[in-house]
């Protein structure tokens, strides 16, 4: 109800790329449970090579992509590499165009016209024109990466969730300035956020699990605040991730 873009269709269809596994909280909740409930189309990948991913998205007119920062970082790095190979003059021209495009987001019709005329070639070489909404989650992402995708004419939002709490927020603004600030949005109606004295994000609400295990020890949550161990800050009601307090590394396995 809060975002028309998130449920937008392309040529009457909504097709989600199944980049994340369905046993992962992001894949299970944000992808499978939501889209399967509304009987939408899942597009599966033969493998995870860059060539396969880009071709599959364009060939099947994928409309939604939900992925972790590693994915967006890689696509961003590859795109910049190809632009730089066309010469410094072309690269600088692109950077000026990207900056202008992001600054025009407050004037939607003008931003749309500019991106359609001057940035279409970039989109054609990436995901094509069918993309309606993209979400990054599962870690900290840079404003440069956010600014690239939103600037060339896609819509990339930052979201937040954990296995212990479910999906609890996603930035729903359509303003590039807010999107590119890497905000994870405001907590959904079923949960509350709070930041403790160590700058750790605390979460409380109906979507949290009742207990979890640390080795053999059972840890009860109940109605108490759950410490995410994620460092965060709040500005004007929106929340921002800064990193983690422990040495947890989320790898491909």
PDB file of C-alpha atoms in Angstrom:
ATOM      1  CA  UNK A   1       0.000   0.000   0.000  1.00  0.00           C
ATOM      2  CA  UNK A   2       2.944   2.333   0.603  1.00  0.00           C
ATOM      3  CA  UNK A   3       4.670   1.856  -2.752  1.00  0.00           C
ATOM      4  CA  UNK A   4       3.161   1.588  -6.219  1.00  0.00           C
ATOM      5  CA  UNK A   5       6.523   0.780  -7.767  1.00  0.00           C
ATOM      6  CA  UNK A   6       7.104  -2.348  -5.701  1.00  0.00           C
ATOM      7  CA  UNK A   7       4.064  -4.054  -7.267  1.00  0.00           C
ATOM      8  CA  UNK A   8       4.492  -2.629 -10.773  1.00  0.00           C
ATOM      9  CA  UNK A   9       4.179  -4.946 -13.790  1.00  0.00           C
ATOM     10  CA  UNK A  10       5.828  -4.895 -17.226  1.00  0.00           C
ATOM     11  CA  UNK A  11       3.558  -5.755 -20.171  1.00  0.00           C
ATOM     12  CA  UNK A  12       1.064  -7.133 -17.685  1.00  0.00           C
ATOM     13  CA  UNK A  13       3.515  -9.520 -16.027  1.00  0.00           C
ATOM     14  CA  UNK A  14       5.602  -9.557 -12.862  1.00  0.00           C
ATOM     15  CA  UNK A  15       8.655 -11.829 -13.018  1.00  0.00           C
ATOM     16  CA  UNK A  16      11.051 -12.279 -10.132  1.00  0.00           C
ATOM     17  CA  UNK A  17      14.617 -13.506 -10.580  1.00  0.00           C
ATOM     18  CA  UNK A  18      15.271 -16.293  -8.057  1.00  0.00           C
ATOM     19  CA  UNK A  19      18.810 -15.169  -7.295  1.00  0.00           C
ATOM     20  CA  UNK A  20      18.528 -15.900  -3.547  1.00  0.00           C
ATOM     21  CA  UNK A  21      17.877 -19.421  -2.215  1.00  0.00           C
ATOM     22  CA  UNK A  22      14.409 -19.953  -0.720  1.00  0.00           C
ATOM     23  CA  UNK A  23      15.868 -21.345   2.522  1.00  0.00           C
ATOM     24  CA  UNK A  24      17.455 -17.957   3.263  1.00  0.00           C
ATOM     25  CA  UNK A  25      15.250 -15.521   5.213  1.00  0.00           C
ATOM     26  CA  UNK A  26      15.525 -12.895   2.435  1.00  0.00           C
ATOM     27  CA  UNK A  27      14.667 -15.429  -0.268  1.00  0.00           C
ATOM     28  CA  UNK A  28      11.949 -17.135   1.780  1.00  0.00           C
ATOM     29  CA  UNK A  29      10.084 -14.075   3.040  1.00  0.00           C
ATOM     30  CA  UNK A  30      10.716 -11.277   0.545  1.00  0.00           C
ATOM     31  CA  UNK A  31      10.725 -13.496  -2.543  1.00  0.00           C
ATOM     32  CA  UNK A  32       8.967 -16.843  -2.233  1.00  0.00           C
ATOM     33  CA  UNK A  33       6.216 -16.214   0.327  1.00  0.00           C
ATOM     34  CA  UNK A  34       5.235 -12.848  -1.109  1.00  0.00           C
ATOM     35  CA  UNK A  35       5.302 -13.615  -4.826  1.00  0.00           C
ATOM     36  CA  UNK A  36       4.015 -17.199  -4.604  1.00  0.00           C
ATOM     37  CA  UNK A  37       1.020 -15.942  -2.610  1.00  0.00           C
ATOM     38  CA  UNK A  38       0.084 -13.686  -5.533  1.00  0.00           C
ATOM     39  CA  UNK A  39       0.891 -16.418  -8.104  1.00  0.00           C
ATOM     40  CA  UNK A  40       3.619 -14.490  -9.902  1.00  0.00           C
ATOM     41  CA  UNK A  41       6.374 -15.900 -12.108  1.00  0.00           C
ATOM     42  CA  UNK A  42       9.757 -17.081 -10.840  1.00  0.00           C
ATOM     43  CA  UNK A  43      12.651 -17.007 -13.286  1.00  0.00           C
ATOM     44  CA  UNK A  44      15.381 -19.535 -12.433  1.00  0.00           C
ATOM     45  CA  UNK A  45      19.059 -19.300 -13.359  1.00  0.00           C
ATOM     46  CA  UNK A  46      20.992 -22.140 -15.018  1.00  0.00           C
ATOM     47  CA  UNK A  47      24.133 -20.958 -13.219  1.00  0.00           C
ATOM     48  CA  UNK A  48      25.463 -17.833 -11.495  1.00  0.00           C
ATOM     49  CA  UNK A  49      27.850 -16.596 -14.186  1.00  0.00           C
ATOM     50  CA  UNK A  50      27.541 -12.905 -15.094  1.00  0.00           C
ATOM     51  CA  UNK A  51      26.698 -13.812 -18.701  1.00  0.00           C
ATOM     52  CA  UNK A  52      23.874 -16.149 -17.663  1.00  0.00           C
ATOM     53  CA  UNK A  53      22.390 -13.677 -15.173  1.00  0.00           C
ATOM     54  CA  UNK A  54      22.288 -10.719 -17.589  1.00  0.00           C
ATOM     55  CA  UNK A  55      21.017 -12.776 -20.531  1.00  0.00           C
ATOM     56  CA  UNK A  56      18.320 -14.447 -18.424  1.00  0.00           C
ATOM     57  CA  UNK A  57      17.064 -11.112 -17.107  1.00  0.00           C
ATOM     58  CA  UNK A  58      16.820  -9.597 -20.591  1.00  0.00           C
ATOM     59  CA  UNK A  59      15.507 -12.710 -22.359  1.00  0.00           C
ATOM     60  CA  UNK A  60      12.669 -13.319 -19.914  1.00  0.00           C
ATOM     61  CA  UNK A  61      11.836  -9.659 -19.163  1.00  0.00           C
ATOM     62  CA  UNK A  62      12.512  -9.976 -15.431  1.00  0.00           C
ATOM     63  CA  UNK A  63      10.784  -7.190 -13.493  1.00  0.00           C
ATOM     64  CA  UNK A  64      12.091  -7.669  -9.923  1.00  0.00           C
ATOM     65  CA  UNK A  65      15.550  -8.504  -8.602  1.00  0.00           C
ATOM     66  CA  UNK A  66      16.244  -8.969  -4.882  1.00  0.00           C
ATOM     67  CA  UNK A  67      19.883  -9.652  -4.010  1.00  0.00           C
ATOM     68  CA  UNK A  68      22.691  -9.074  -1.522  1.00  0.00           C
ATOM     69  CA  UNK A  69      25.273  -6.232  -1.848  1.00  0.00           C
ATOM     70  CA  UNK A  70      27.862  -8.607  -3.348  1.00  0.00           C
ATOM     71  CA  UNK A  71      25.680  -8.959  -6.451  1.00  0.00           C
ATOM     72  CA  UNK A  72      25.118  -5.232  -6.929  1.00  0.00           C
ATOM     73  CA  UNK A  73      28.802  -4.467  -6.277  1.00  0.00           C
ATOM     74  CA  UNK A  74      29.886  -6.911  -8.949  1.00  0.00           C
ATOM     75  CA  UNK A  75      27.453  -5.652 -11.587  1.00  0.00           C
ATOM     76  CA  UNK A  76      28.447  -2.061 -10.773  1.00  0.00           C
ATOM     77  CA  UNK A  77      32.173  -2.800 -11.048  1.00  0.00           C
ATOM     78  CA  UNK A  78      31.762  -4.628 -14.376  1.00  0.00           C
ATOM     79  CA  UNK A  79      29.618  -1.825 -15.828  1.00  0.00           C
ATOM     80  CA  UNK A  80      32.127   0.881 -14.847  1.00  0.00           C
ATOM     81  CA  UNK A  81      34.964  -1.194 -16.284  1.00  0.00           C
ATOM     82  CA  UNK A  82      33.253  -1.398 -19.678  1.00  0.00           C
ATOM     83  CA  UNK A  83      32.489   2.333 -19.688  1.00  0.00           C
ATOM     84  CA  UNK A  84      36.120   3.179 -18.821  1.00  0.00           C
ATOM     85  CA  UNK A  85      37.314   0.975 -21.689  1.00  0.00           C
ATOM     86  CA  UNK A  86      35.612   3.408 -24.064  1.00  0.00           C
ATOM     87  CA  UNK A  87      37.956   6.186 -22.986  1.00  0.00           C
ATOM     88  CA  UNK A  88      38.338   8.801 -20.278  1.00  0.00           C
ATOM     89  CA  UNK A  89      36.216  11.335 -22.140  1.00  0.00           C
ATOM     90  CA  UNK A  90      33.269   8.932 -22.357  1.00  0.00           C
ATOM     91  CA  UNK A  91      33.680   7.940 -18.710  1.00  0.00           C
ATOM     92  CA  UNK A  92      33.665  11.564 -17.495  1.00  0.00           C
ATOM     93  CA  UNK A  93      30.657  12.330 -19.674  1.00  0.00           C
ATOM     94  CA  UNK A  94      28.823   9.376 -18.143  1.00  0.00           C
ATOM     95  CA  UNK A  95      29.678  10.494 -14.600  1.00  0.00           C
ATOM     96  CA  UNK A  96      28.304  13.992 -15.302  1.00  0.00           C
ATOM     97  CA  UNK A  97      25.141  12.488 -16.764  1.00  0.00           C
ATOM     98  CA  UNK A  98      24.708  10.186 -13.764  1.00  0.00           C
ATOM     99  CA  UNK A  99      25.064  13.087 -11.338  1.00  0.00           C
ATOM    100  CA  UNK A 100      22.523  15.148 -13.285  1.00  0.00           C
ATOM    101  CA  UNK A 101      20.103  12.226 -13.491  1.00  0.00           C
ATOM    102  CA  UNK A 102      20.145  11.719  -9.715  1.00  0.00           C
ATOM    103  CA  UNK A 103      19.682  15.443  -9.099  1.00  0.00           C
ATOM    104  CA  UNK A 104      16.593  15.456 -11.330  1.00  0.00           C
ATOM    105  CA  UNK A 105      14.740  12.819  -9.315  1.00  0.00           C
ATOM    106  CA  UNK A 106      12.673  15.531  -7.629  1.00  0.00           C
ATOM    107  CA  UNK A 107      11.228  16.321 -11.077  1.00  0.00           C
ATOM    108  CA  UNK A 108      10.043  12.841 -12.207  1.00  0.00           C
ATOM    109  CA  UNK A 109       8.948  13.673 -15.768  1.00  0.00           C
ATOM    110  CA  UNK A 110      12.225  15.481 -16.520  1.00  0.00           C
ATOM    111  CA  UNK A 111      14.339  12.712 -14.955  1.00  0.00           C
ATOM    112  CA  UNK A 112      12.466  10.074 -16.968  1.00  0.00           C
ATOM    113  CA  UNK A 113      12.969  11.966 -20.231  1.00  0.00           C
ATOM    114  CA  UNK A 114      16.681  12.496 -19.551  1.00  0.00           C
ATOM    115  CA  UNK A 115      17.303   8.836 -18.673  1.00  0.00           C
ATOM    116  CA  UNK A 116      15.328   7.619 -21.678  1.00  0.00           C
ATOM    117  CA  UNK A 117      17.387   9.718 -24.080  1.00  0.00           C
ATOM    118  CA  UNK A 118      20.884   9.626 -22.608  1.00  0.00           C
ATOM    119  CA  UNK A 119      21.167   6.481 -20.440  1.00  0.00           C
ATOM    120  CA  UNK A 120      19.209   3.853 -22.385  1.00  0.00           C
ATOM    121  CA  UNK A 121      22.361   2.299 -23.863  1.00  0.00           C
ATOM    122  CA  UNK A 122      23.686   1.605 -20.350  1.00  0.00           C
ATOM    123  CA  UNK A 123      20.432  -0.115 -19.342  1.00  0.00           C
ATOM    124  CA  UNK A 124      20.331  -2.124 -22.583  1.00  0.00           C
ATOM    125  CA  UNK A 125      23.773  -3.521 -21.762  1.00  0.00           C
ATOM    126  CA  UNK A 126      22.684  -4.455 -18.229  1.00  0.00           C
ATOM    127  CA  UNK A 127      19.136  -5.597 -17.420  1.00  0.00           C
ATOM    128  CA  UNK A 128      17.136  -4.037 -20.260  1.00  0.00           C
ATOM    129  CA  UNK A 129      13.933  -2.041 -19.887  1.00  0.00           C
ATOM    130  CA  UNK A 130      11.665  -4.512 -18.053  1.00  0.00           C
ATOM    131  CA  UNK A 131      13.008  -3.922 -14.514  1.00  0.00           C
ATOM    132  CA  UNK A 132      10.443  -2.299 -12.195  1.00  0.00           C
ATOM    133  CA  UNK A 133      11.845  -2.721  -8.679  1.00  0.00           C
ATOM    134  CA  UNK A 134      15.070  -3.991  -7.103  1.00  0.00           C
ATOM    135  CA  UNK A 135      16.015  -4.521  -3.462  1.00  0.00           C
ATOM    136  CA  UNK A 136      19.388  -4.938  -1.779  1.00  0.00           C
ATOM    137  CA  UNK A 137      19.658  -6.398   1.703  1.00  0.00           C
ATOM    138  CA  UNK A 138      21.800  -8.543   3.961  1.00  0.00           C
ATOM    139  CA  UNK A 139      24.651  -6.101   4.463  1.00  0.00           C
ATOM    140  CA  UNK A 140      25.998  -2.585   4.076  1.00  0.00           C
ATOM    141  CA  UNK A 141      26.028  -1.127   0.563  1.00  0.00           C
ATOM    142  CA  UNK A 142      27.764   2.038  -0.669  1.00  0.00           C
ATOM    143  CA  UNK A 143      26.018   5.183  -1.881  1.00  0.00           C
ATOM    144  CA  UNK A 144      28.059   4.989  -5.115  1.00  0.00           C
ATOM    145  CA  UNK A 145      26.486   1.653  -6.003  1.00  0.00           C
ATOM    146  CA  UNK A 146      22.993   2.860  -5.079  1.00  0.00           C
ATOM    147  CA  UNK A 147      23.538   6.062  -7.059  1.00  0.00           C
ATOM    148  CA  UNK A 148      24.632   4.146 -10.141  1.00  0.00           C
ATOM    149  CA  UNK A 149      21.543   1.947 -10.447  1.00  0.00           C
ATOM    150  CA  UNK A 150      19.052   4.636  -9.462  1.00  0.00           C
ATOM    151  CA  UNK A 151      20.803   7.190 -11.653  1.00  0.00           C
ATOM    152  CA  UNK A 152      20.687   5.140 -14.857  1.00  0.00           C
ATOM    153  CA  UNK A 153      16.943   4.706 -14.541  1.00  0.00           C
ATOM    154  CA  UNK A 154      16.280   1.644 -12.371  1.00  0.00           C
ATOM    155  CA  UNK A 155      14.902   1.678  -8.825  1.00  0.00           C
ATOM    156  CA  UNK A 156      17.122   0.074  -6.169  1.00  0.00           C
ATOM    157  CA  UNK A 157      15.914   0.163  -2.555  1.00  0.00           C
ATOM    158  CA  UNK A 158      17.779  -0.886   0.564  1.00  0.00           C
ATOM    159  CA  UNK A 159      16.022  -3.206   3.030  1.00  0.00           C
ATOM    160  CA  UNK A 160      16.676  -4.990   6.302  1.00  0.00           C
ATOM    161  CA  UNK A 161      15.904  -8.294   7.954  1.00  0.00           C
ATOM    162  CA  UNK A 162      17.399 -11.255   9.812  1.00  0.00           C
ATOM    163  CA  UNK A 163      16.531 -14.930  10.271  1.00  0.00           C
ATOM    164  CA  UNK A 164      15.566 -14.173  13.888  1.00  0.00           C
ATOM    165  CA  UNK A 165      13.282 -11.220  13.106  1.00  0.00           C
ATOM    166  CA  UNK A 166      12.021 -11.622   9.535  1.00  0.00           C
ATOM    167  CA  UNK A 167      11.966  -8.747   7.046  1.00  0.00           C
ATOM    168  CA  UNK A 168      11.408  -5.601   9.098  1.00  0.00           C
ATOM    169  CA  UNK A 169      11.964  -2.582   6.819  1.00  0.00           C
ATOM    170  CA  UNK A 170      12.622  -1.388   3.276  1.00  0.00           C
ATOM    171  CA  UNK A 171      13.112   2.132   1.958  1.00  0.00           C
ATOM    172  CA  UNK A 172       9.981   3.040  -0.011  1.00  0.00           C
ATOM    173  CA  UNK A 173      10.871   6.574  -1.082  1.00  0.00           C
ATOM    174  CA  UNK A 174      11.019   7.317  -4.808  1.00  0.00           C
ATOM    175  CA  UNK A 175      13.450  10.192  -4.269  1.00  0.00           C
ATOM    176  CA  UNK A 176      16.974   9.287  -5.402  1.00  0.00           C
ATOM    177  CA  UNK A 177      18.542  11.479  -2.733  1.00  0.00           C
ATOM    178  CA  UNK A 178      16.956   9.318  -0.039  1.00  0.00           C
ATOM    179  CA  UNK A 179      17.493   6.026  -1.882  1.00  0.00           C
ATOM    180  CA  UNK A 180      21.164   6.789  -2.499  1.00  0.00           C
ATOM    181  CA  UNK A 181      21.713   7.665   1.165  1.00  0.00           C
ATOM    182  CA  UNK A 182      21.435   3.880   1.783  1.00  0.00           C
ATOM    183  CA  UNK A 183      18.530   4.216   4.210  1.00  0.00           C
ATOM    184  CA  UNK A 184      16.890   0.909   5.153  1.00  0.00           C
ATOM    185  CA  UNK A 185      13.655   2.830   5.674  1.00  0.00           C
ATOM    186  CA  UNK A 186      11.320   2.879   8.631  1.00  0.00           C
ATOM    187  CA  UNK A 187      10.303  -0.199  10.647  1.00  0.00           C
ATOM    188  CA  UNK A 188       7.162  -1.949   9.449  1.00  0.00           C
ATOM    189  CA  UNK A 189       3.997  -1.657  11.531  1.00  0.00           C
ATOM    190  CA  UNK A 190       4.581  -4.993  13.289  1.00  0.00           C
ATOM    191  CA  UNK A 191       7.988  -4.062  14.723  1.00  0.00           C
ATOM    192  CA  UNK A 192       9.885  -1.344  16.591  1.00  0.00           C
ATOM    193  CA  UNK A 193      13.504  -0.225  16.222  1.00  0.00           C
ATOM    194  CA  UNK A 194      15.735   1.228  18.921  1.00  0.00           C
ATOM    195  CA  UNK A 195      19.450   2.008  19.041  1.00  0.00           C
ATOM    196  CA  UNK A 196      21.299   1.284  22.289  1.00  0.00           C
ATOM    197  CA  UNK A 197      24.285   3.070  23.814  1.00  0.00           C
ATOM    198  CA  UNK A 198      26.676   0.949  21.705  1.00  0.00           C
ATOM    199  CA  UNK A 199      24.927   2.014  18.478  1.00  0.00           C
ATOM    200  CA  UNK A 200      23.507  -1.487  18.018  1.00  0.00           C
ATOM    201  CA  UNK A 201      20.092  -1.891  16.391  1.00  0.00           C
ATOM    202  CA  UNK A 202      17.512  -3.433  18.736  1.00  0.00           C
ATOM    203  CA  UNK A 203      14.289  -4.904  17.345  1.00  0.00           C
ATOM    204  CA  UNK A 204      11.004  -5.829  19.024  1.00  0.00           C
ATOM    205  CA  UNK A 205       7.682  -6.962  17.574  1.00  0.00           C
ATOM    206  CA  UNK A 206       5.345  -9.672  16.341  1.00  0.00           C
ATOM    207  CA  UNK A 207       7.573 -11.094  13.609  1.00  0.00           C
ATOM    208  CA  UNK A 208      10.435 -12.085  15.920  1.00  0.00           C
ATOM    209  CA  UNK A 209      11.121 -15.715  16.733  1.00  0.00           C
ATOM    210  CA  UNK A 210      10.332 -16.805  20.295  1.00  0.00           C
ATOM    211  CA  UNK A 211      13.731 -18.375  20.931  1.00  0.00           C
ATOM    212  CA  UNK A 212      16.910 -19.514  19.199  1.00  0.00           C
ATOM    213  CA  UNK A 213      19.914 -21.698  19.981  1.00  0.00           C
ATOM    214  CA  UNK A 214      23.520 -20.666  20.473  1.00  0.00           C
ATOM    215  CA  UNK A 215      25.206 -24.043  20.380  1.00  0.00           C
ATOM    216  CA  UNK A 216      23.389 -26.086  23.019  1.00  0.00           C
ATOM    217  CA  UNK A 217      22.035 -23.034  24.846  1.00  0.00           C
ATOM    218  CA  UNK A 218      18.418 -22.038  24.268  1.00  0.00           C
ATOM    219  CA  UNK A 219      17.978 -18.246  24.283  1.00  0.00           C
ATOM    220  CA  UNK A 220      14.458 -16.948  24.923  1.00  0.00           C
ATOM    221  CA  UNK A 221      13.352 -13.700  23.262  1.00  0.00           C
ATOM    222  CA  UNK A 222       9.684 -13.383  24.176  1.00  0.00           C
ATOM    223  CA  UNK A 223       8.631  -9.720  24.263  1.00  0.00           C
ATOM    224  CA  UNK A 224      12.131  -8.382  24.930  1.00  0.00           C
ATOM    225  CA  UNK A 225      14.320  -6.384  22.559  1.00  0.00           C
ATOM    226  CA  UNK A 226      16.465  -8.491  20.219  1.00  0.00           C
ATOM    227  CA  UNK A 227      20.023  -7.237  19.700  1.00  0.00           C
ATOM    228  CA  UNK A 228      20.820  -7.549  15.983  1.00  0.00           C
ATOM    229  CA  UNK A 229      24.530  -6.797  16.580  1.00  0.00           C
ATOM    230  CA  UNK A 230      24.252  -4.482  13.568  1.00  0.00           C
ATOM    231  CA  UNK A 231      25.561  -0.952  14.042  1.00  0.00           C
ATOM    232  CA  UNK A 232      23.000   1.642  12.985  1.00  0.00           C
ATOM    233  CA  UNK A 233      21.935   5.240  13.266  1.00  0.00           C
ATOM    234  CA  UNK A 234      18.610   7.035  12.935  1.00  0.00           C
ATOM    235  CA  UNK A 235      17.950  10.297  11.090  1.00  0.00           C
ATOM    236  CA  UNK A 236      14.484  11.829  10.780  1.00  0.00           C
ATOM    237  CA  UNK A 237      12.777   8.496  11.378  1.00  0.00           C
ATOM    238  CA  UNK A 238      14.864   6.572   8.846  1.00  0.00           C
ATOM    239  CA  UNK A 239      17.518   4.042   9.799  1.00  0.00           C
ATOM    240  CA  UNK A 240      20.983   3.451   8.352  1.00  0.00           C
ATOM    241  CA  UNK A 241      23.337   0.483   8.713  1.00  0.00           C
ATOM    242  CA  UNK A 242      26.961   1.217   9.610  1.00  0.00           C
ATOM    243  CA  UNK A 243      28.436  -2.285   9.990  1.00  0.00           C
ATOM    244  CA  UNK A 244      28.572  -5.090  12.548  1.00  0.00           C
ATOM    245  CA  UNK A 245      29.865  -5.401  16.086  1.00  0.00           C
ATOM    246  CA  UNK A 246      31.086  -8.997  15.735  1.00  0.00           C
ATOM    247  CA  UNK A 247      33.284 -10.756  13.216  1.00  0.00           C
ATOM    248  CA  UNK A 248      30.462 -12.599  11.435  1.00  0.00           C
ATOM    249  CA  UNK A 249      31.194 -13.151   7.741  1.00  0.00           C
ATOM    250  CA  UNK A 250      28.321 -14.092   5.445  1.00  0.00           C
ATOM    251  CA  UNK A 251      29.842 -16.120   2.639  1.00  0.00           C
ATOM    252  CA  UNK A 252      28.376 -17.792  -0.455  1.00  0.00           C
ATOM    253  CA  UNK A 253      27.804 -20.981   1.559  1.00  0.00           C
TER     254      UNK A 253
END
